[in-house]
Amino acid sequence: MSKDIVLRVVDIWKRFGQVEALKGVSLDVYRGELLVLLGPSGSGKSTLLRIIAGLEYPTSGKIYIDGEDITDLPPYKRDTSMIFQHLALFPHMTVYDNVAYGLKIRGIPKDEIDRRVDEVLELVRIRHLKDRKVTQLSGGQQQRVAIARSLILHPKILLLDEPLGALDLKLRKELHIELRRIHQEVGNTWIFVTHDQEEALTLADRIGVMNDGKLIQIGDKWDVYEQPKTRFVAEFIGETNIFECRVVEVYGDRVYAEWRGLKLGVKTDREVKPGESMYLSVRPEYIGLSKDKPSNEGYNIFHGMITDEVFRGSYVMYSIKLDNGEMVKVTVLSKDAEYDPGDEIYLYWRVDKGVPLKE
Amino acid sequence: MKTEVDVKRIRMFISNIPSILYILILFYIPIVILLAISFTPPRKFIVEWVFTLENYVNVFTNPNYYRILLNTFWIVIVATIMLIIIGFPIAYYLARMNRRLGAKILYFLIIPVEINYLIRVYAWKVILGENGFLNLLLISLGIIEKPLTIFFYSWVAVVIVLIHEWLPYVIVPFYVNLVGISDEIYDAAMDLGATRLQIFRTITLPLVKPAILTIVFLVTIPSLGEFAIPYLVGGQSGIMLGVLIDRYLSGFQLAIGAALSFFLLVITLILSMIMIKIFGYEALYTR
Ligand SMILES: Nc1ncnc2c1ncn2[C@@H]1O[C@H](COP(=O)(O)OP(=O)(O)OP(=O)(O)O)[C@@H](O)[C@H]1O
Ligand SMILES: [Mg+2]
């Protein structure tokens, strides 16, 4: 993927009366990527999408598409198309009429409309439903109509606002695969909004995490998962253990911190000083378990007792009470899960798997 | 197995008998009696049980009745169109504003319905009548010298009072229909490139078909039988079929009154059929 910027969002603020929905969001979106904006309810995701689509006007800030300032353009003059949270299909129309809507409005000749409708329905694989009323379709089929209705206009940027929110888990998973396929076939840029971290990890090339009207972190989905910058990001994406500790010794990028009477090794590029407090995030799958005391260099090793196990199908999550009384979550693949509650155990993780957070 | 189903059916049928009887007695038996009377000779005060088509021949040949029928339709159609033109924008703005506030304003628009209808008609007399507010205003402004009678006792007065009478019944169905259309639908149309006018034509208008159908059944068709308003404010140009029927029935010329009633009923039925043909039954329960 080339790093050619198609959409540029610059310092967008948006106020609704007393509510500050967006507080200075800046964002570059690359051509052809599938960017997922992830954030809890009320974090401003929909507002940001609506501003990009032109359905809402920002209090301040600018939007550029291919270098052109489009902040003041109405929606119908923008090369974007939006798929809404509740799809917003036109209930009084057939699939054909819904999909053809944007072209009919523009006065495109009928035979070209027919050709393009067939083409896009083929792409989303519902050509056989062309003459059905949209109210007579299943949730997944309606989803496809909504996508076709937007894609037929060949938008440079497709904006999707939690379009799978209303569907059950199995159907969502099916559609995730379909969405990725369609995205690859069409090759345009997608911005997909969701509050479901699993959905984000499944779909995204890159993930942007939003909270409280701000974009907290954006990057490759692996980086965001493995190197969260703040406690919010670490806890919002995936499961994690957060250790609240205090820096005691610093040797370059090697830091020792005190955590409830235990000494932890941490690796960090950040400037830290002894006495500073620090949050450390360690993902449960990066922590290993062993009955005998391991003697590995470069690992943090602690002793504790298993208090609980939860079977989650392909893996098991253990709750472990350390000797200092703190609880730690550890996940182990089911095939290696040979421990029981009550077992005395050693747990260990590589020093560089602990991620210091900026709070 | 089969008998079990039959028993269920019979039970169901029996349990429905009271409601069927209720409908029969309250709605259809009076109609049947009226129908029978319409085929008796036109006599004052009495019903003579002899079969004749005389009344219907009369209805279909007397040009006076046609004139009044046309007048009735003219008044009701003008009133309906005006009602929709006035009622739709009000409902539209109520539906698009803050839900709470919209519902409150709607409530205050409906309250006048609770006031007795004759009182309201007389209130119009105070405004439109010969010594009414409008005439006084025009005289004091020097626009006219003598009070005009055209405001009152005319078909225009009937239309005005009908509009006043029925406006809430037009706003409410539109409002209910319009609040059911989510903002997302309008946003989607705009996003797909539609201008405001195009959205109105391709989205709003087709989606308020159920409201229009409701209004035709709730307002237009009942108005065809209206007699009090034309009687009180209609004068010569504002006469309607209902006035005539009322005149015959209260003058104890039951037979001809009954025939005219049936004439009106059949026209109403045909009109309903046409509406349903145009909009489809579904319009009544889906959007
Ligand atoms: N039209 C509006 N008027 C007033 N406040 C609004 C409006 N739209 C959004 N808000 C407020 O702005 C904030 C952000 O809303 P937004 O819809 O963007 O959140 P979101 O991240 O999409 O949430 P969700 O996941 O629930 O859809 C919220 O506090 C919301 O109440
Ligand atoms: Mg939202």
XYZ file of C-alpha atoms and ligand atoms in Angstrom:
678
model
C 0.000 0.000 0.000
C 1.393 3.341 -1.013
C 1.381 6.065 1.615
C -0.489 8.506 -0.525
C -2.856 10.637 1.571
C -6.419 10.847 0.243
C -8.143 12.472 3.205
C -6.755 14.979 5.609
C -8.651 15.986 8.740
C -7.075 18.996 10.419
C -7.831 20.045 13.991
C -11.588 19.508 13.888
C -13.632 20.829 16.802
C -17.354 20.392 17.101
C -19.653 21.790 19.773
C -23.352 20.974 20.174
C -24.677 23.528 22.644
C -22.918 22.595 25.881
C -21.476 19.341 24.558
C -17.981 19.365 23.101
C -18.286 16.358 20.774
C -14.888 16.708 19.084
C -11.870 18.353 20.664
C -9.265 18.894 18.008
C -9.107 15.732 15.911
C -6.425 15.507 13.226
C -6.053 12.513 11.006
C -4.463 11.453 7.719
C -6.079 8.643 5.772
C -4.147 6.747 3.123
C -5.550 5.882 -0.284
C -6.962 2.384 -0.448
C -6.713 1.588 3.245
C -9.400 0.315 5.581
C -9.161 2.521 8.643
C -11.236 1.589 11.667
C -12.155 4.279 14.186
C -12.745 2.596 17.502
C -14.163 4.177 20.603
C -16.814 3.879 23.289
C -20.309 5.277 22.902
C -20.346 9.056 22.838
C -16.672 9.416 21.928
C -17.525 11.397 18.800
C -17.076 8.756 16.084
C -20.354 9.414 14.294
C -19.858 13.148 14.558
C -16.459 12.882 12.895
C -17.851 10.733 10.057
C -20.768 13.106 9.546
C -18.386 16.045 9.317
C -16.303 14.201 6.721
C -19.506 13.409 4.787
C -20.659 17.030 4.987
C -23.797 16.245 6.966
C -22.477 18.276 9.881
C -20.428 21.455 9.833
C -17.406 21.664 12.159
C -17.126 24.475 14.707
C -13.545 24.836 13.517
C -10.996 22.882 11.518
C -10.573 21.802 7.919
C -11.168 18.758 5.745
C -9.171 18.082 2.581
C -9.739 15.409 -0.048
C -6.806 14.991 -2.429
C -5.452 18.301 -1.231
C -8.638 20.214 -1.993
C -10.339 22.027 0.887
C -13.876 20.610 0.989
C -14.883 21.932 4.413
C -17.570 24.156 2.902
C -18.871 21.774 0.234
C -22.362 20.276 0.610
C -22.599 16.470 0.823
C -23.650 16.011 -2.797
C -20.495 17.714 -4.036
C -18.178 15.461 -2.031
C -16.538 12.290 -3.209
C -17.686 10.463 -0.081
C -20.595 8.197 0.660
C -21.899 7.117 4.004
C -23.463 3.926 5.302
C -25.551 4.664 8.350
C -25.894 3.037 11.748
C -29.453 1.943 10.910
C -28.719 1.655 7.179
C -31.426 4.179 6.257
C -32.629 2.248 3.221
C -35.634 3.857 1.563
C -38.454 1.631 2.797
C -40.872 2.412 -0.028
C -38.476 1.288 -2.750
C -37.213 -1.948 -4.197
C -33.583 -3.026 -4.045
C -33.132 -1.746 -7.589
C -34.629 1.666 -6.809
C -32.571 2.032 -3.646
C -29.330 1.179 -5.394
C -30.152 3.286 -8.461
C -31.178 6.306 -6.362
C -27.927 8.274 -6.551
C -27.678 7.782 -10.311
C -31.330 8.635 -10.999
C -30.959 11.843 -9.007
C -28.057 12.755 -11.264
C -30.086 12.083 -14.406
C -27.903 9.258 -15.710
C -29.482 7.435 -18.704
C -31.530 4.369 -17.859
C -29.414 1.784 -19.667
C -26.274 2.962 -17.905
C -28.095 2.823 -14.562
C -29.235 -0.737 -15.301
C -25.735 -1.790 -16.206
C -24.184 -0.258 -13.099
C -26.870 -1.616 -10.784
C -26.271 -5.125 -12.123
C -22.541 -4.682 -11.729
C -22.686 -3.519 -8.113
C -25.338 -6.057 -7.108
C -23.056 -8.696 -8.576
C -20.236 -7.352 -6.414
C -22.270 -7.663 -3.213
C -23.879 -10.897 -4.452
C -27.557 -10.034 -4.252
C -28.406 -9.678 -7.919
C -31.254 -12.166 -7.532
C -32.965 -9.825 -5.044
C -33.112 -6.869 -7.426
C -36.901 -6.557 -7.535
C -37.625 -7.236 -3.872
C -38.855 -4.530 -1.558
C -36.090 -3.734 0.901
C -38.482 -4.283 3.793
C -38.697 -7.932 2.735
C -34.974 -8.620 3.168
C -32.989 -10.107 6.035
C -30.608 -7.942 8.034
C -27.573 -9.205 6.165
C -29.193 -8.648 2.789
C -30.210 -5.108 3.734
C -26.607 -4.540 4.685
C -25.518 -5.466 1.197
C -28.101 -3.173 -0.367
C -26.767 -0.274 1.707
C -23.223 -1.002 0.575
C -24.303 -1.302 -3.063
C -26.262 1.939 -2.876
C -23.112 3.787 -1.817
C -20.570 1.960 -3.969
C -22.511 2.489 -7.194
C -21.440 6.139 -7.034
C -17.759 5.108 -6.994
C -16.964 7.291 -3.972
C -13.308 7.955 -3.225
C -14.053 7.411 0.428
C -16.675 5.119 1.891
C -17.759 5.981 5.432
C -19.345 3.204 7.481
C -20.956 4.080 10.816
C -21.351 0.861 12.836
C -23.311 -0.714 9.998
C -23.260 -4.171 11.582
C -24.463 -3.035 15.001
C -27.915 -4.558 14.699
C -26.844 -8.004 13.494
C -26.172 -11.143 15.491
C -22.630 -12.310 16.083
C -22.559 -15.087 13.494
C -23.845 -12.855 10.720
C -21.434 -10.115 11.711
C -18.529 -12.499 11.358
C -19.742 -13.585 7.931
C -20.078 -9.983 6.840
C -16.616 -9.093 8.134
C -15.168 -11.483 5.607
C -17.474 -10.143 2.899
C -16.576 -6.546 3.705
C -12.873 -7.269 3.427
C -13.419 -8.992 0.097
C -15.502 -6.103 -1.252
C -12.959 -3.584 -0.007
C -10.181 -5.416 -1.793
C -12.167 -5.751 -5.016
C -13.210 -2.105 -5.115
C -9.911 -0.757 -3.880
C -11.197 2.582 -2.577
C -10.662 4.019 0.889
C -12.912 2.968 3.763
C -13.357 4.507 7.182
C -15.255 2.118 9.404
C -16.539 3.167 12.807
C -17.251 0.721 15.603
C -17.151 0.368 19.362
C -16.376 -3.344 19.081
C -12.639 -3.957 19.468
C -12.846 -7.452 17.998
C -14.521 -6.086 14.894
C -11.825 -3.427 14.666
C -9.004 -5.955 14.876
C -10.675 -8.221 12.307
C -11.375 -5.572 9.688
C -8.723 -2.935 10.002
C -5.480 -2.179 8.301
C -5.035 0.661 10.746
C -6.941 1.494 13.902
C -7.629 4.913 15.382
C -8.799 4.888 18.984
C -11.114 7.689 20.081
C -12.224 8.718 23.527
C -14.036 11.776 24.792
C -13.870 13.667 21.490
C -10.173 13.048 20.921
C -8.163 10.710 18.754
C -5.907 9.067 21.327
C -3.803 6.826 19.169
C -3.683 5.788 15.539
C -1.516 3.248 13.830
C -1.103 -0.198 12.397
C -3.471 -2.498 14.264
C -0.578 -4.628 15.599
C 1.200 -1.572 16.950
C -1.919 -0.256 18.619
C -2.515 -3.629 20.208
C 1.053 -4.284 21.292
C 2.199 -0.756 22.048
C -0.815 1.068 23.494
C 0.090 4.590 24.501
C -2.431 5.087 27.261
C -4.213 3.035 29.862
C -7.486 3.703 28.033
C -6.197 2.199 24.784
C -4.634 -0.788 26.556
C -7.855 -1.594 28.382
C -10.203 -0.844 25.478
C -8.481 -3.115 22.973
C -8.110 -6.668 24.189
C -7.622 -7.766 27.779
C -4.734 -6.578 29.845
C -3.194 -6.400 33.300
C -2.374 -2.921 34.547
C 0.312 -2.627 37.210
C 0.512 0.694 39.037
C 4.151 1.027 40.025
C 6.848 3.511 40.980
C 10.209 3.886 39.275
C 13.111 3.116 41.589
C 16.210 2.665 39.423
C 16.953 3.784 35.860
C 19.793 2.320 33.702
C 19.308 3.817 30.249
C 16.292 2.125 28.698
C 16.235 -0.429 31.486
C 14.093 0.560 34.440
C 13.323 -1.104 37.730
C 10.032 -0.310 39.335
C 8.461 -1.221 42.617
C 4.976 -2.709 42.474
C 3.280 -3.487 45.814
C 6.465 -4.809 47.352
C 7.733 -6.600 44.245
C 10.448 -5.443 41.899
C 9.659 -5.299 38.174
C 11.939 -4.910 35.185
C 10.650 -2.581 32.460
C 12.037 -1.585 29.098
C 11.195 1.886 27.874
C 12.378 4.523 25.414
C 10.797 7.216 27.507
C 12.688 9.527 29.828
C 11.781 8.483 33.361
C 13.138 9.522 36.721
C 13.289 7.569 39.963
C 10.281 8.279 42.152
C 7.946 8.775 39.181
C 4.782 6.701 39.125
C 4.157 4.511 36.096
C 1.427 2.268 34.703
C 2.542 -0.941 33.098
C 0.332 -2.990 30.788
C 1.023 -6.685 30.298
C -1.313 -8.693 28.044
C -2.462 -11.993 29.596
C -1.243 -14.006 26.602
C 2.335 -12.735 27.050
C 2.558 -14.187 30.535
C 3.825 -17.750 30.817
C 3.111 -20.256 33.576
C 5.361 -22.892 35.073
C 5.265 -25.203 38.111
C 9.063 -25.085 38.550
C 10.840 -21.819 39.043
C 12.104 -20.650 35.626
C 15.578 -19.120 35.512
C 15.374 -17.119 32.302
C 17.420 -13.950 31.859
C 15.435 -10.876 30.940
C 12.161 -12.077 32.450
C 10.025 -10.912 35.345
C 9.222 -13.929 37.489
C 6.677 -14.049 40.316
C 5.123 -16.694 42.507
C 1.434 -17.112 43.230
C -1.568 -19.397 43.380
C -4.308 -20.078 40.844
C -7.690 -18.998 42.224
C -9.959 -19.410 39.222
C -10.070 -20.648 35.644
C -12.448 -19.707 32.843
C -12.683 -21.909 29.780
C -13.111 -19.800 26.625
C -12.931 -22.457 23.906
C -9.535 -22.176 22.304
C -7.922 -20.759 25.441
C -8.261 -20.753 29.208
C -8.014 -17.669 31.378
C -6.519 -18.163 34.830
C -6.809 -15.722 37.709
C -3.683 -15.841 39.824
C -3.161 -14.347 43.260
C 0.462 -13.287 43.703
C 2.307 -13.419 46.997
C 1.805 -9.660 47.416
C -1.957 -10.195 47.226
C -2.451 -8.721 43.730
C -4.503 -10.500 41.042
C -3.130 -11.190 37.563
C -4.938 -12.585 34.511
C -3.102 -15.097 32.337
C -4.356 -16.844 29.214
C -3.041 -20.195 28.062
C -3.993 -22.162 24.946
C -6.454 -24.870 25.948
C -4.105 -27.632 24.768
C -1.479 -26.426 27.272
C -3.868 -25.642 30.106
C -2.761 -28.275 32.594
C -3.331 -26.330 35.815
C -6.134 -26.258 38.355
C -7.355 -23.765 40.912
C -5.304 -24.175 44.103
C -2.060 -24.938 42.249
C 1.058 -23.058 43.323
C 2.614 -21.530 40.246
C 5.317 -19.304 38.813
C 4.415 -16.740 36.201
C 6.841 -14.882 33.973
C 6.968 -12.424 31.099
C 9.695 -10.994 28.968
C 10.669 -7.565 30.212
C 9.993 -5.943 26.822
C 6.404 -7.288 26.791
C 5.449 -4.940 29.578
C 4.309 -1.637 28.048
C 4.668 1.506 30.140
C 1.674 3.781 29.641
C 1.264 7.541 29.658
C -1.917 7.122 31.746
C -56.587 -34.604 14.834
C -59.019 -33.176 12.305
C -61.894 -33.082 14.786
C -59.704 -31.277 17.262
C -59.119 -28.510 14.759
C -62.856 -28.370 14.023
C -63.638 -28.019 17.705
C -61.178 -25.175 17.926
C -62.735 -23.488 14.936
C -66.232 -23.831 16.308
C -65.099 -22.462 19.663
C -63.484 -19.555 17.943
C -66.621 -18.923 15.945
C -68.853 -19.045 19.001
C -66.616 -16.737 20.953
C -66.810 -14.257 18.095
C -70.597 -14.248 17.896
C -71.133 -11.369 20.344
C -68.845 -9.029 18.436
C -70.391 -10.026 15.116
C -73.864 -9.410 16.498
C -72.734 -6.103 17.876
C -71.499 -4.959 14.480
C -74.617 -6.264 12.753
C -77.056 -4.606 15.107
C -75.292 -1.310 15.475
C -74.041 -0.777 11.953
C -75.806 -2.858 9.399
C -79.393 -3.267 10.552
C -80.086 0.482 10.493
C -78.600 0.609 7.025
C -80.779 -2.244 5.860
C -83.879 -0.540 7.251
C -82.911 2.693 5.520
C -82.322 0.806 2.279
C -85.776 -0.739 2.532
C -87.389 2.639 3.149
C -85.633 4.121 0.114
C -87.647 1.780 -2.104
C -91.026 2.940 -0.767
C -93.119 5.680 -2.406
C -92.368 9.288 -1.400
C -94.956 10.081 1.249
C -94.934 12.660 4.003
C -94.983 11.409 7.617
C -95.661 7.777 6.727
C -93.818 4.862 5.205
C -96.003 2.948 2.816
C -94.534 -0.542 2.307
C -94.910 -0.728 -1.471
C -91.907 -1.335 -3.697
C -91.017 1.437 -6.109
C -87.964 2.906 -7.839
C -89.541 6.329 -7.931
C -87.066 7.926 -5.496
C -84.055 6.692 -7.401
C -85.498 7.836 -10.714
C -85.971 11.173 -9.049
C -82.396 11.250 -7.715
C -80.939 10.429 -11.114
C -83.098 12.769 -13.170
C -83.501 15.884 -11.064
C -80.731 18.277 -12.202
C -80.975 20.071 -8.887
C -79.494 17.099 -7.108
C -76.564 17.023 -9.517
C -75.885 20.651 -8.886
C -75.859 20.073 -5.155
C -73.769 16.936 -5.494
C -71.173 18.800 -7.559
C -71.226 21.618 -5.040
C -70.653 19.124 -2.239
C -67.659 17.627 -4.005
C -66.257 21.004 -4.931
C -66.401 22.240 -1.340
C -64.969 19.059 0.147
C -62.162 18.776 -2.396
C -61.158 22.413 -1.979
C -61.253 21.981 1.801
C -59.159 18.789 1.646
C -56.536 20.360 -0.591
C -56.348 23.445 1.616
C -56.156 21.245 4.703
C -53.220 19.307 3.277
C -51.468 22.478 2.137
C -51.863 24.029 5.583
C -51.554 20.875 7.703
C -48.518 19.259 6.103
C -45.964 22.017 6.738
C -47.146 22.392 10.333
C -46.825 18.649 10.917
C -43.474 18.606 9.127
C -41.942 21.269 11.343
C -43.426 19.735 14.481
C -41.997 16.365 13.496
C -38.516 17.689 12.746
C -38.177 19.805 15.884
C -37.245 18.577 19.339
C -39.575 15.655 20.116
C -40.819 16.970 23.458
C -41.556 20.465 22.242
C -43.170 19.165 19.044
C -45.511 16.902 20.984
C -46.434 19.736 23.358
C -47.301 22.127 20.558
C -49.292 19.360 18.893
C -51.271 18.933 22.087
C -52.174 22.614 22.139
C -53.260 22.415 18.521
C -55.593 19.551 19.351
C -57.229 21.125 22.410
C -59.758 23.189 20.384
C -61.272 19.886 19.214
C -62.536 19.439 22.741
C -64.676 22.554 22.431
C -68.188 21.861 21.224
C -68.414 22.142 17.511
C -71.503 24.336 17.369
C -69.828 26.836 19.656
C -66.909 26.978 17.273
C -69.181 27.504 14.291
C -70.843 30.393 16.111
C -67.433 31.783 16.925
C -66.784 31.956 13.193
C -70.015 33.876 12.824
C -68.584 36.480 15.177
C -65.629 36.840 12.857
C -67.127 36.388 9.403
C -70.794 37.416 9.888
C -72.518 40.545 8.650
C -71.745 42.412 11.856
C -68.649 40.373 12.409
C -65.067 41.306 13.168
C -63.846 41.091 9.570
C -66.530 43.457 8.244
C -65.945 45.923 11.072
C -62.240 45.853 10.382
C -62.681 46.455 6.658
C -65.162 49.277 7.296
C -62.964 50.962 9.857
C -60.053 50.742 7.436
C -62.248 52.414 4.859
C -61.920 49.566 2.367
C -65.675 48.963 2.210
C -68.641 51.094 3.167
C -71.371 48.607 3.874
C -70.872 45.213 5.549
C -70.396 42.414 3.018
C -72.299 39.170 3.273
C -70.025 37.143 1.006
C -67.786 36.021 3.873
C -70.639 34.361 5.569
C -73.416 32.332 4.018
C -71.201 31.239 1.134
C -69.240 28.174 0.084
C -66.047 29.985 1.114
C -67.343 30.167 4.672
C -68.091 26.431 4.577
C -64.540 25.744 3.417
C -63.064 27.980 6.127
C -65.090 26.339 8.881
C -64.362 22.861 7.525
C -60.644 23.662 7.594
C -60.897 24.871 11.144
C -62.961 21.853 12.088
C -60.638 19.250 10.596
C -57.149 20.718 10.783
C -56.088 18.711 13.868
C -57.270 15.538 12.142
C -54.942 16.355 9.267
C -51.948 17.405 11.342
C -51.996 14.348 13.595
C -51.759 11.640 10.883
C -49.066 13.628 9.076
C -47.190 14.131 12.335
C -47.360 10.470 13.327
C -46.264 9.472 9.833
C -43.441 12.002 9.658
C -41.899 11.314 13.075
C -41.679 7.698 11.933
C -39.223 8.691 9.188
C -35.800 8.811 10.800
C -33.399 11.674 10.202
C -30.982 9.099 8.816
C -33.261 8.573 5.808
C -33.039 12.255 4.902
C -29.295 12.249 5.590
C -28.847 9.221 3.356
C -30.730 10.854 0.493
C -28.668 14.010 0.887
C -25.463 11.979 1.027
C -26.457 10.211 -2.199
C -26.722 13.574 -3.900
C -30.326 14.704 -3.573
C -31.233 18.355 -3.126
C -33.959 19.393 -0.674
C -36.577 19.511 -3.393
C -35.579 16.104 -4.737
C -35.709 14.660 -1.221
C -39.205 16.024 -0.784
C -40.385 14.558 -4.080
C -38.678 11.159 -3.904
C -38.666 10.433 -0.166
C -41.030 12.542 1.918
C -44.013 12.558 -0.398
C -44.132 8.802 -1.106
C -43.597 8.071 2.579
C -46.578 10.151 3.719
C -48.986 8.246 1.493
C -50.420 6.422 4.532
C -51.212 9.759 6.172
C -52.906 11.032 3.026
C -55.000 7.885 2.814
C -55.912 8.216 6.487
C -56.912 11.820 5.926
C -59.134 10.899 2.989
C -60.930 8.324 5.108
C -60.979 10.368 8.285
C -61.714 13.809 6.880
C -62.716 13.919 3.221
C -65.285 11.137 3.158
C -67.049 12.125 6.397
C -67.123 15.723 5.158
C -69.184 14.658 2.147
C -72.054 14.005 4.549
C -71.562 17.240 6.499
C -74.833 19.081 7.143
C -74.459 21.326 10.177
C -71.713 23.548 8.795
C -73.337 24.230 5.394
C -76.673 24.616 7.148
C -75.288 27.198 9.566
C -72.837 29.114 7.387
C -73.319 27.931 3.809
C -76.187 29.969 2.437
C -77.117 29.342 -1.220
C -73.653 28.771 -2.702
C -72.566 26.624 0.233
C -75.341 24.059 0.097
C -74.330 20.413 0.403
C -76.085 17.093 -0.029
C -76.177 16.590 3.737
C -78.334 19.686 4.166
C -80.815 18.289 1.676
C -80.907 14.878 3.308
C -81.350 16.460 6.703
C -84.162 18.601 5.332
C -86.018 15.565 3.969
C -85.455 13.352 6.967
C -86.472 15.984 9.502
C -89.392 16.936 7.285
C -90.527 13.315 7.558
C -90.009 12.649 3.869
C -88.121 9.543 4.839
C -88.202 7.739 1.508
C -86.546 10.395 -0.618
C -84.116 11.206 2.210
C -83.161 7.548 2.435
C -82.621 7.300 -1.306
C -80.361 10.355 -1.268
C -78.448 8.884 1.681
C -77.880 5.743 -0.311
C -76.799 7.660 -3.304
C -74.186 9.383 -1.121
C -73.171 6.111 0.503
C -72.560 4.440 -2.850
C -70.516 7.389 -4.068
C -68.490 7.243 -0.860
C -67.885 3.534 -1.308
C -66.747 3.993 -4.892
C -64.428 6.755 -3.758
C -62.958 4.534 -1.031
C -62.387 1.759 -3.555
C -60.587 4.142 -5.863
C -58.362 5.371 -3.024
C -57.507 1.830 -2.022
C -56.807 0.945 -5.648
C -54.423 3.872 -5.933
C -52.630 3.436 -2.622
C -53.126 -0.252 -1.908
C -54.335 -1.699 1.372
C -50.786 -1.850 2.657
C -50.651 1.927 2.807
C -52.997 1.716 5.768
C -50.649 -0.319 7.893
C -47.123 -0.038 6.530
C -44.812 2.663 5.468
N -27.090 16.617 17.032
C -26.556 16.608 18.272
N -26.992 17.477 19.208
C -26.461 17.473 20.440
N -25.505 16.640 20.859
C -25.031 15.741 19.982
C -25.537 15.672 18.645
N -24.887 14.683 18.001
C -24.031 14.161 18.892
N -24.104 14.790 20.079
C -23.285 14.513 21.267
O -21.942 14.456 20.879
C -21.258 13.410 21.522
C -20.650 12.468 20.494
O -21.687 11.823 19.798
P -21.442 10.766 18.634
O -22.770 10.395 18.098
O -20.460 11.307 17.684
O -20.818 9.560 19.430
P -20.452 8.096 18.910
O -19.030 7.892 19.204
O -20.900 7.925 17.509
O -21.310 7.185 19.867
P -22.104 5.802 19.549
O -21.098 4.716 19.591
O -23.068 5.729 20.683
O -22.771 5.971 18.222
C -22.269 12.741 22.432
O -22.118 13.249 23.724
C -23.592 13.151 21.856
O -24.565 13.230 22.859
Mg -22.398 6.773 16.561
